[in-house]
Amino acid sequence: MTQSPRYQQIKQYLNEKIQTRTWPIGYKIPTEIDLANEFSVSRMTANKAIKELVNEGLLERTPRLGTFVCHKKAESPLMEIRNIATEVHQRGHHYSSKVIKKEEVIAKDDIALKIGVRNDTSIYFTQIVHYENDVPIQLEDRWVNPSFVKDYLKQDFTLQTPNEYLVQICPLSDIEHSVEAIIPNKHVSELLHMDNKTPCLLLNRRTWSKDKLVSIALLYHPGDRYKLTSRSKV
C-alpha cells in the first residue's frame, strides 16, 4: 500500500469503509480537507480519490451538504439483450425473482398492434420482479406470441428468466428499443419498493427471431438504482 499513489491509498481507505458497511448507505464521509490533513496530502489529491468513487457510483456529492455513501446503480447495456440474472451474478451479487402473473390474456388495441396480432387474439403474459441482493431492480411485463413459443407458460421463471428461455427457443435476430423516464403508478411503485415521486426508466423492447415478432416487453427500472448504457464505434 505504501508503494501506491497517495490518492489510491485514500481511495482504498474509503472503499474499504464502504464495502465493510462501516459507512452505511447515506453516511456522510469526511471532507476533502479532513482527508487531506489525515493523509498529509493536498486537497486536490483527496478530491481525486473521492471523484473516482463518485464516478464508480459508490459516492454521491450533494451541493452544500457534502459527499455521501450511496447505492451503486445496477447497469445494463442498452444496445444488446443480456440475461439480467447473468448481469447480477457477474457483479458478484445474489439474483432472485418473483413471478407476479403468468397467464393467457386477450390482446387488445395497443398491445395487439405492437405484437403484430389481431384484436382479441389469445397471447401469453408474464409479470416478474427481478432482485439483486433482495432489492428489486427491474419489473418485467412481457407479452409473448404463443404461435412461436407454445410452452412459454409451462416454464418455471424462478429457475430461468423469460429472456434466457426465449433465446433458447427462438434465437434473436432483431431488437427494437426505446427508453423514457416516467413517474410510475402505484402498482409499479409498490413492486419496486419506490416512493411515488421517484422516476422510473422504462425500456420498451420488441424482439424478433428471423421474421417472427416473438415478444414485447416493458422493463421498469428504479431511476435511483439503475442505469442503461450505450457504446458504439465511430
mmCIF file of N, CA and C in Angstrom, residues 66-175:
data_model
loop_
_atom_site.group_PDB
_atom_site.id
_atom_site.type_symbol
_atom_site.label_atom_id
_atom_site.label_comp_id
_atom_site.label_asym_id
_atom_site.label_seq_id
_atom_site.Cartn_x
_atom_site.Cartn_y
_atom_site.Cartn_z
ATOM 1 N N GLY A 66 -22.394 17.954 1.254
ATOM 2 C CA GLY A 66 -21.263 17.054 1.408
ATOM 3 C C GLY A 66 -21.344 15.863 0.470
ATOM 4 N N THR A 67 -20.531 14.849 0.767
ATOM 5 C CA THR A 67 -20.460 13.639 -0.053
ATOM 6 C C THR A 67 -20.931 12.453 0.776
ATOM 7 N N PHE A 68 -21.808 11.632 0.175
ATOM 8 C CA PHE A 68 -22.470 10.576 0.930
ATOM 9 C C PHE A 68 -22.291 9.222 0.239
ATOM 10 N N VAL A 69 -22.288 8.165 1.040
ATOM 11 C CA VAL A 69 -22.286 6.807 0.515
ATOM 12 C C VAL A 69 -23.658 6.540 -0.117
ATOM 13 N N CYS A 70 -23.655 5.945 -1.295
ATOM 14 C CA CYS A 70 -24.933 5.712 -1.977
ATOM 15 C C CYS A 70 -24.983 4.303 -2.538
ATOM 16 N N HIS A 71 -26.182 3.894 -2.970
ATOM 17 C CA HIS A 71 -26.345 2.615 -3.658
ATOM 18 C C HIS A 71 -25.620 2.694 -4.984
ATOM 19 N N LYS A 72 -24.801 1.692 -5.303
ATOM 20 C CA LYS A 72 -24.213 1.628 -6.629
ATOM 21 C C LYS A 72 -25.286 1.146 -7.589
ATOM 22 N N LYS A 73 -25.529 1.925 -8.637
ATOM 23 C CA LYS A 73 -26.592 1.591 -9.565
ATOM 24 C C LYS A 73 -26.247 0.363 -10.401
ATOM 25 N N ALA A 74 -27.236 -0.509 -10.528
ATOM 26 C CA ALA A 74 -27.075 -1.614 -11.465
ATOM 27 C C ALA A 74 -27.038 -1.041 -12.868
ATOM 28 N N GLU A 75 -26.396 -1.758 -13.775
ATOM 29 C CA GLU A 75 -26.185 -1.215 -15.114
ATOM 30 C C GLU A 75 -26.389 -2.285 -16.170
ATOM 31 N N SER A 76 -27.096 -1.902 -17.239
ATOM 32 C CA SER A 76 -27.313 -2.817 -18.360
ATOM 33 C C SER A 76 -26.970 -2.119 -19.664
ATOM 34 N N PRO A 77 -26.452 -2.876 -20.638
ATOM 35 C CA PRO A 77 -26.196 -2.288 -21.954
ATOM 36 C C PRO A 77 -27.505 -2.060 -22.687
ATOM 37 N N LEU A 78 -27.628 -0.891 -23.310
ATOM 38 C CA LEU A 78 -28.869 -0.540 -23.987
ATOM 39 C C LEU A 78 -29.012 -1.219 -25.339
ATOM 40 N N MET A 79 -27.899 -1.373 -26.059
ATOM 41 C CA MET A 79 -27.971 -1.815 -27.444
ATOM 42 C C MET A 79 -27.844 -3.331 -27.624
ATOM 43 N N GLU A 80 -27.935 -4.075 -26.550
ATOM 44 C CA GLU A 80 -27.913 -5.525 -26.660
ATOM 45 C C GLU A 80 -28.815 -6.119 -25.586
ATOM 46 N N ILE A 81 -29.185 -7.378 -25.762
ATOM 47 C CA ILE A 81 -30.034 -8.051 -24.790
ATOM 48 C C ILE A 81 -29.185 -9.031 -24.001
ATOM 49 N N ARG A 82 -29.145 -8.844 -22.698
ATOM 50 C CA ARG A 82 -28.415 -9.755 -21.828
ATOM 51 C C ARG A 82 -29.338 -10.242 -20.726
ATOM 52 N N ASN A 83 -29.097 -11.440 -20.284
ATOM 53 C CA ASN A 83 -29.893 -12.035 -19.224
ATOM 54 C C ASN A 83 -29.624 -11.291 -17.916
ATOM 55 N N ILE A 84 -30.658 -10.745 -17.299
ATOM 56 C CA ILE A 84 -30.463 -9.947 -16.102
ATOM 57 C C ILE A 84 -29.880 -10.766 -14.957
ATOM 58 N N ALA A 85 -30.217 -12.055 -14.898
ATOM 59 C CA ALA A 85 -29.639 -12.918 -13.858
ATOM 60 C C ALA A 85 -28.129 -13.024 -14.031
ATOM 61 N N THR A 86 -27.672 -13.133 -15.272
ATOM 62 C CA THR A 86 -26.240 -13.205 -15.549
ATOM 63 C C THR A 86 -25.550 -11.913 -15.156
ATOM 64 N N GLU A 87 -26.166 -10.780 -15.466
ATOM 65 C CA GLU A 87 -25.597 -9.484 -15.104
ATOM 66 C C GLU A 87 -25.378 -9.386 -13.600
ATOM 67 N N VAL A 88 -26.385 -9.775 -12.840
ATOM 68 C CA VAL A 88 -26.294 -9.700 -11.380
ATOM 69 C C VAL A 88 -25.199 -10.608 -10.867
ATOM 70 N N HIS A 89 -25.145 -11.824 -11.372
ATOM 71 C CA HIS A 89 -24.106 -12.765 -10.937
ATOM 72 C C HIS A 89 -22.712 -12.262 -11.295
ATOM 73 N N GLN A 90 -22.571 -11.616 -12.454
ATOM 74 C CA GLN A 90 -21.274 -11.094 -12.864
ATOM 75 C C GLN A 90 -20.808 -9.962 -11.948
ATOM 76 N N ARG A 91 -21.738 -9.299 -11.298
ATOM 77 C CA ARG A 91 -21.361 -8.265 -10.322
ATOM 78 C C ARG A 91 -21.039 -8.879 -8.970
ATOM 79 N N GLY A 92 -21.113 -10.210 -8.883
ATOM 80 C CA GLY A 92 -20.820 -10.886 -7.627
ATOM 81 C C GLY A 92 -21.954 -10.820 -6.630
ATOM 82 N N HIS A 93 -23.174 -10.606 -7.119
ATOM 83 C CA HIS A 93 -24.323 -10.435 -6.235
ATOM 84 C C HIS A 93 -25.312 -11.592 -6.399
ATOM 85 N N HIS A 94 -26.267 -11.627 -5.496
ATOM 86 C CA HIS A 94 -27.285 -12.686 -5.499
ATOM 87 C C HIS A 94 -28.487 -12.262 -6.327
ATOM 88 N N TYR A 95 -28.901 -13.126 -7.253
ATOM 89 C CA TYR A 95 -30.075 -12.860 -8.078
ATOM 90 C C TYR A 95 -31.253 -13.701 -7.606
ATOM 91 N N SER A 96 -32.441 -13.112 -7.643
ATOM 92 C CA SER A 96 -33.674 -13.851 -7.376
ATOM 93 C C SER A 96 -34.811 -13.160 -8.118
ATOM 94 N N SER A 97 -35.945 -13.829 -8.188
ATOM 95 C CA SER A 97 -37.094 -13.235 -8.879
ATOM 96 C C SER A 97 -38.387 -13.682 -8.229
ATOM 97 N N LYS A 98 -39.440 -12.936 -8.519
ATOM 98 C CA LYS A 98 -40.773 -13.276 -8.030
ATOM 99 C C LYS A 98 -41.756 -13.129 -9.178
ATOM 100 N N VAL A 99 -42.471 -14.207 -9.475
ATOM 101 C CA VAL A 99 -43.465 -14.179 -10.549
ATOM 102 C C VAL A 99 -44.776 -13.633 -9.989
ATOM 103 N N ILE A 100 -45.210 -12.513 -10.510
ATOM 104 C CA ILE A 100 -46.460 -11.884 -10.067
ATOM 105 C C ILE A 100 -47.642 -12.423 -10.863
ATOM 106 N N LYS A 101 -47.467 -12.526 -12.176
ATOM 107 C CA LYS A 101 -48.533 -13.051 -13.045
ATOM 108 C C LYS A 101 -47.925 -13.929 -14.137
ATOM 109 N N LYS A 102 -48.659 -14.969 -14.504
ATOM 110 C CA LYS A 102 -48.278 -15.845 -15.616
ATOM 111 C C LYS A 102 -49.581 -16.416 -16.157
ATOM 112 N N GLU A 103 -50.053 -15.860 -17.283
ATOM 113 C CA GLU A 103 -51.408 -16.186 -17.712
ATOM 114 C C GLU A 103 -51.611 -15.963 -19.206
ATOM 115 N N GLU A 104 -52.697 -16.508 -19.696
ATOM 116 C CA GLU A 104 -53.131 -16.251 -21.068
ATOM 117 C C GLU A 104 -54.087 -15.074 -21.039
ATOM 118 N N VAL A 105 -53.885 -14.110 -21.931
ATOM 119 C CA VAL A 105 -54.714 -12.905 -21.946
ATOM 120 C C VAL A 105 -55.191 -12.646 -23.375
ATOM 121 N N ILE A 106 -56.121 -11.718 -23.494
ATOM 122 C CA ILE A 106 -56.640 -11.325 -24.802
ATOM 123 C C ILE A 106 -55.959 -10.027 -25.225
ATOM 124 N N ALA A 107 -55.310 -10.051 -26.378
ATOM 125 C CA ALA A 107 -54.602 -8.866 -26.876
ATOM 126 C C ALA A 107 -55.611 -7.819 -27.327
ATOM 127 N N LYS A 108 -55.424 -6.605 -26.840
ATOM 128 C CA LYS A 108 -56.311 -5.508 -27.183
ATOM 129 C C LYS A 108 -55.510 -4.313 -27.702
ATOM 130 N N ASP A 109 -56.059 -3.645 -28.697
ATOM 131 C CA ASP A 109 -55.597 -2.345 -29.167
ATOM 132 C C ASP A 109 -54.082 -2.223 -29.274
ATOM 133 N N ASP A 110 -53.466 -1.420 -28.378
ATOM 134 C CA ASP A 110 -52.047 -1.095 -28.497
ATOM 135 C C ASP A 110 -51.163 -2.330 -28.393
ATOM 136 N N ILE A 111 -51.477 -3.234 -27.457
ATOM 137 C CA ILE A 111 -50.680 -4.448 -27.298
ATOM 138 C C ILE A 111 -50.787 -5.327 -28.538
ATOM 139 N N ALA A 112 -51.990 -5.491 -29.056
ATOM 140 C CA ALA A 112 -52.190 -6.291 -30.266
ATOM 141 C C ALA A 112 -51.390 -5.720 -31.431
ATOM 142 N N LEU A 113 -51.416 -4.395 -31.559
ATOM 143 C CA LEU A 113 -50.694 -3.743 -32.644
ATOM 144 C C LEU A 113 -49.184 -3.948 -32.493
ATOM 145 N N LYS A 114 -48.680 -3.780 -31.258
ATOM 146 C CA LYS A 114 -47.237 -3.882 -31.038
ATOM 147 C C LYS A 114 -46.700 -5.290 -31.254
ATOM 148 N N ILE A 115 -47.500 -6.313 -30.900
ATOM 149 C CA ILE A 115 -47.004 -7.676 -31.041
ATOM 150 C C ILE A 115 -47.412 -8.298 -32.383
ATOM 151 N N GLY A 116 -48.178 -7.549 -33.162
ATOM 152 C CA GLY A 116 -48.468 -7.975 -34.523
ATOM 153 C C GLY A 116 -49.539 -9.033 -34.663
ATOM 154 N N VAL A 117 -50.583 -8.958 -33.796
ATOM 155 C CA VAL A 117 -51.706 -9.887 -33.918
ATOM 156 C C VAL A 117 -53.004 -9.088 -33.976
ATOM 157 N N ARG A 118 -54.074 -9.756 -34.358
ATOM 158 C CA ARG A 118 -55.371 -9.092 -34.410
ATOM 159 C C ARG A 118 -55.941 -8.898 -33.003
ATOM 160 N N ASN A 119 -56.791 -7.908 -32.860
ATOM 161 C CA ASN A 119 -57.516 -7.699 -31.605
ATOM 162 C C ASN A 119 -58.243 -8.989 -31.210
ATOM 163 N N ASP A 120 -58.263 -9.244 -29.914
ATOM 164 C CA ASP A 120 -58.952 -10.392 -29.317
ATOM 165 C C ASP A 120 -58.231 -11.719 -29.558
ATOM 166 N N THR A 121 -56.983 -11.657 -29.992
ATOM 167 C CA THR A 121 -56.170 -12.869 -30.113
ATOM 168 C C THR A 121 -55.623 -13.256 -28.741
ATOM 169 N N SER A 122 -55.599 -14.538 -28.432
ATOM 170 C CA SER A 122 -55.037 -15.005 -27.164
ATOM 171 C C SER A 122 -53.508 -14.991 -27.244
ATOM 172 N N ILE A 123 -52.878 -14.348 -26.249
ATOM 173 C CA ILE A 123 -51.423 -14.323 -26.161
ATOM 174 C C ILE A 123 -51.024 -14.606 -24.712
ATOM 175 N N TYR A 124 -49.744 -14.767 -24.471
ATOM 176 C CA TYR A 124 -49.253 -15.063 -23.124
ATOM 177 C C TYR A 124 -48.702 -13.800 -22.468
ATOM 178 N N PHE A 125 -48.881 -13.726 -21.153
ATOM 179 C CA PHE A 125 -48.392 -12.561 -20.397
ATOM 180 C C PHE A 125 -47.729 -13.019 -19.105
ATOM 181 N N THR A 126 -46.579 -12.433 -18.803
ATOM 182 C CA THR A 126 -45.931 -12.651 -17.507
ATOM 183 C C THR A 126 -45.523 -11.306 -16.921
ATOM 184 N N GLN A 127 -45.590 -11.249 -15.607
ATOM 185 C CA GLN A 127 -45.098 -10.078 -14.864
ATOM 186 C C GLN A 127 -44.179 -10.595 -13.768
ATOM 187 N N ILE A 128 -42.942 -10.143 -13.803
ATOM 188 C CA ILE A 128 -41.908 -10.683 -12.915
ATOM 189 C C ILE A 128 -41.078 -9.543 -12.334
ATOM 190 N N VAL A 129 -40.778 -9.639 -11.057
ATOM 191 C CA VAL A 129 -39.857 -8.692 -10.414
ATOM 192 C C VAL A 129 -38.500 -9.380 -10.279
ATOM 193 N N HIS A 130 -37.460 -8.691 -10.729
ATOM 194 C CA HIS A 130 -36.094 -9.206 -10.630
ATOM 195 C C HIS A 130 -35.365 -8.479 -9.498
ATOM 196 N N TYR A 131 -34.622 -9.247 -8.682
ATOM 197 C CA TYR A 131 -33.964 -8.697 -7.497
ATOM 198 C C TYR A 131 -32.453 -8.875 -7.562
ATOM 199 N N GLU A 132 -31.746 -7.906 -7.012
ATOM 200 C CA GLU A 132 -30.300 -8.001 -6.807
ATOM 201 C C GLU A 132 -30.036 -7.821 -5.317
ATOM 202 N N ASN A 133 -29.509 -8.879 -4.696
ATOM 203 C CA ASN A 133 -29.323 -8.866 -3.239
ATOM 204 C C ASN A 133 -30.620 -8.507 -2.525
ATOM 205 N N ASP A 134 -31.719 -9.086 -3.005
ATOM 206 C CA ASP A 134 -33.060 -8.925 -2.415
ATOM 207 C C ASP A 134 -33.632 -7.520 -2.579
ATOM 208 N N VAL A 135 -33.013 -6.696 -3.412
ATOM 209 C CA VAL A 135 -33.527 -5.356 -3.714
ATOM 210 C C VAL A 135 -34.073 -5.371 -5.139
ATOM 211 N N PRO A 136 -35.347 -4.981 -5.356
ATOM 212 C CA PRO A 136 -35.905 -5.025 -6.706
ATOM 213 C C PRO A 136 -35.237 -4.013 -7.629
ATOM 214 N N ILE A 137 -34.768 -4.477 -8.798
ATOM 215 C CA ILE A 137 -34.110 -3.581 -9.745
ATOM 216 C C ILE A 137 -34.822 -3.537 -11.089
ATOM 217 N N GLN A 138 -35.755 -4.462 -11.318
ATOM 218 C CA GLN A 138 -36.484 -4.435 -12.586
ATOM 219 C C GLN A 138 -37.840 -5.113 -12.445
ATOM 220 N N LEU A 139 -38.854 -4.472 -13.000
ATOM 221 C CA LEU A 139 -40.170 -5.085 -13.163
ATOM 222 C C LEU A 139 -40.352 -5.350 -14.648
ATOM 223 N N GLU A 140 -40.616 -6.599 -14.985
ATOM 224 C CA GLU A 140 -40.746 -7.012 -16.381
ATOM 225 C C GLU A 140 -42.182 -7.406 -16.691
ATOM 226 N N ASP A 141 -42.814 -6.643 -17.571
ATOM 227 C CA ASP A 141 -44.113 -7.009 -18.143
ATOM 228 C C ASP A 141 -43.846 -7.513 -19.554
ATOM 229 N N ARG A 142 -44.188 -8.761 -19.845
ATOM 230 C CA ARG A 142 -43.856 -9.330 -21.153
ATOM 231 C C ARG A 142 -45.070 -10.028 -21.772
ATOM 232 N N TRP A 143 -45.273 -9.756 -23.061
ATOM 233 C CA TRP A 143 -46.305 -10.420 -23.842
ATOM 234 C C TRP A 143 -45.624 -11.257 -24.919
ATOM 235 N N VAL A 144 -46.067 -12.489 -25.082
ATOM 236 C CA VAL A 144 -45.413 -13.438 -25.984
ATOM 237 C C VAL A 144 -46.444 -14.022 -26.954
ATOM 238 N N ASN A 145 -46.044 -14.141 -28.206
ATOM 239 C CA ASN A 145 -46.915 -14.752 -29.207
ATOM 240 C C ASN A 145 -46.846 -16.276 -29.070
ATOM 241 N N PRO A 146 -47.932 -16.936 -28.678
ATOM 242 C CA PRO A 146 -47.916 -18.389 -28.451
ATOM 243 C C PRO A 146 -47.729 -19.204 -29.731
ATOM 244 N N SER A 147 -47.915 -18.595 -30.874
ATOM 245 C CA SER A 147 -47.718 -19.316 -32.130
ATOM 246 C C SER A 147 -46.270 -19.769 -32.284
ATOM 247 N N PHE A 148 -45.350 -19.017 -31.641
ATOM 248 C CA PHE A 148 -43.935 -19.314 -31.772
ATOM 249 C C PHE A 148 -43.336 -19.947 -30.516
ATOM 250 N N VAL A 149 -43.998 -19.767 -29.373
ATOM 251 C CA VAL A 149 -43.462 -20.289 -28.102
ATOM 252 C C VAL A 149 -44.627 -20.888 -27.318
ATOM 253 N N LYS A 150 -45.111 -22.033 -27.771
ATOM 254 C CA LYS A 150 -46.343 -22.588 -27.227
ATOM 255 C C LYS A 150 -46.222 -23.030 -25.768
ATOM 256 N N ASP A 151 -45.018 -23.381 -25.303
ATOM 257 C CA ASP A 151 -44.849 -23.876 -23.937
ATOM 258 C C ASP A 151 -44.370 -22.799 -22.958
ATOM 259 N N TYR A 152 -44.501 -21.555 -23.351
ATOM 260 C CA TYR A 152 -43.977 -20.453 -22.525
ATOM 261 C C TYR A 152 -44.535 -20.475 -21.100
ATOM 262 N N LEU A 153 -45.818 -20.635 -20.962
ATOM 263 C CA LEU A 153 -46.440 -20.573 -19.630
ATOM 264 C C LEU A 153 -46.143 -21.799 -18.769
ATOM 265 N N LYS A 154 -45.585 -22.835 -19.358
ATOM 266 C CA LYS A 154 -45.252 -24.046 -18.593
ATOM 267 C C LYS A 154 -43.910 -23.921 -17.864
ATOM 268 N N GLN A 155 -43.169 -22.848 -18.144
ATOM 269 C CA GLN A 155 -41.826 -22.704 -17.583
ATOM 270 C C GLN A 155 -41.870 -22.169 -16.157
ATOM 271 N N ASP A 156 -40.864 -22.565 -15.369
ATOM 272 C CA ASP A 156 -40.692 -22.036 -14.022
ATOM 273 C C ASP A 156 -39.712 -20.870 -14.110
ATOM 274 N N PHE A 157 -40.236 -19.650 -14.074
ATOM 275 C CA PHE A 157 -39.388 -18.480 -14.272
ATOM 276 C C PHE A 157 -38.693 -18.010 -12.993
ATOM 277 N N THR A 158 -38.762 -18.818 -11.958
ATOM 278 C CA THR A 158 -37.877 -18.583 -10.812
ATOM 279 C C THR A 158 -36.562 -19.337 -11.006
ATOM 280 N N LEU A 159 -36.533 -20.261 -11.971
ATOM 281 C CA LEU A 159 -35.331 -21.035 -12.254
ATOM 282 C C LEU A 159 -34.565 -20.494 -13.452
ATOM 283 N N GLN A 160 -35.271 -19.885 -14.387
ATOM 284 C CA GLN A 160 -34.637 -19.211 -15.510
ATOM 285 C C GLN A 160 -35.505 -18.027 -15.904
ATOM 286 N N THR A 161 -34.888 -16.994 -16.432
ATOM 287 C CA THR A 161 -35.642 -15.798 -16.810
ATOM 288 C C THR A 161 -36.341 -16.028 -18.145
ATOM 289 N N PRO A 162 -37.404 -15.261 -18.429
ATOM 290 C CA PRO A 162 -38.027 -15.357 -19.749
ATOM 291 C C PRO A 162 -37.029 -15.115 -20.878
ATOM 292 N N ASN A 163 -36.129 -14.164 -20.682
ATOM 293 C CA ASN A 163 -35.120 -13.888 -21.696
ATOM 294 C C ASN A 163 -34.276 -15.123 -21.996
ATOM 295 N N GLU A 164 -33.823 -15.787 -20.946
ATOM 296 C CA GLU A 164 -32.996 -16.972 -21.109
ATOM 297 C C GLU A 164 -33.742 -18.060 -21.878
ATOM 298 N N TYR A 165 -35.007 -18.271 -21.533
ATOM 299 C CA TYR A 165 -35.795 -19.301 -22.199
ATOM 300 C C TYR A 165 -36.073 -18.943 -23.661
ATOM 301 N N LEU A 166 -36.464 -17.695 -23.908
ATOM 302 C CA LEU A 166 -36.824 -17.292 -25.266
ATOM 303 C C LEU A 166 -35.634 -17.352 -26.208
ATOM 304 N N VAL A 167 -34.457 -16.983 -25.722
ATOM 305 C CA VAL A 167 -33.264 -17.030 -26.563
ATOM 306 C C VAL A 167 -32.950 -18.472 -26.976
ATOM 307 N N GLN A 168 -33.240 -19.431 -26.106
ATOM 308 C CA GLN A 168 -33.007 -20.838 -26.430
ATOM 309 C C GLN A 168 -33.990 -21.332 -27.488
ATOM 310 N N ILE A 169 -35.261 -20.937 -27.342
ATOM 311 C CA ILE A 169 -36.313 -21.440 -28.223
ATOM 312 C C ILE A 169 -36.345 -20.694 -29.561
ATOM 313 N N CYS A 170 -36.194 -19.379 -29.482
ATOM 314 C CA CYS A 170 -36.253 -18.522 -30.676
ATOM 315 C C CYS A 170 -35.036 -17.603 -30.692
ATOM 316 N N PRO A 171 -33.919 -18.054 -31.245
ATOM 317 C CA PRO A 171 -32.708 -17.224 -31.270
ATOM 318 C C PRO A 171 -32.990 -15.838 -31.849
ATOM 319 N N LEU A 172 -32.493 -14.820 -31.175
ATOM 320 C CA LEU A 172 -32.799 -13.448 -31.550
ATOM 321 C C LEU A 172 -32.103 -13.038 -32.835
ATOM 322 N N SER A 173 -32.827 -12.298 -33.662
ATOM 323 C CA SER A 173 -32.233 -11.760 -34.888
ATOM 324 C C SER A 173 -32.310 -10.231 -34.918
ATOM 325 N N ASP A 174 -33.357 -9.658 -34.329
ATOM 326 C CA ASP A 174 -33.527 -8.197 -34.320
ATOM 327 C C ASP A 174 -34.157 -7.760 -33.003
ATOM 328 N N ILE A 175 -33.791 -6.558 -32.572
ATOM 329 C CA ILE A 175 -34.414 -5.957 -31.390
ATOM 330 C C ILE A 175 -34.761 -4.502 -31.696
#
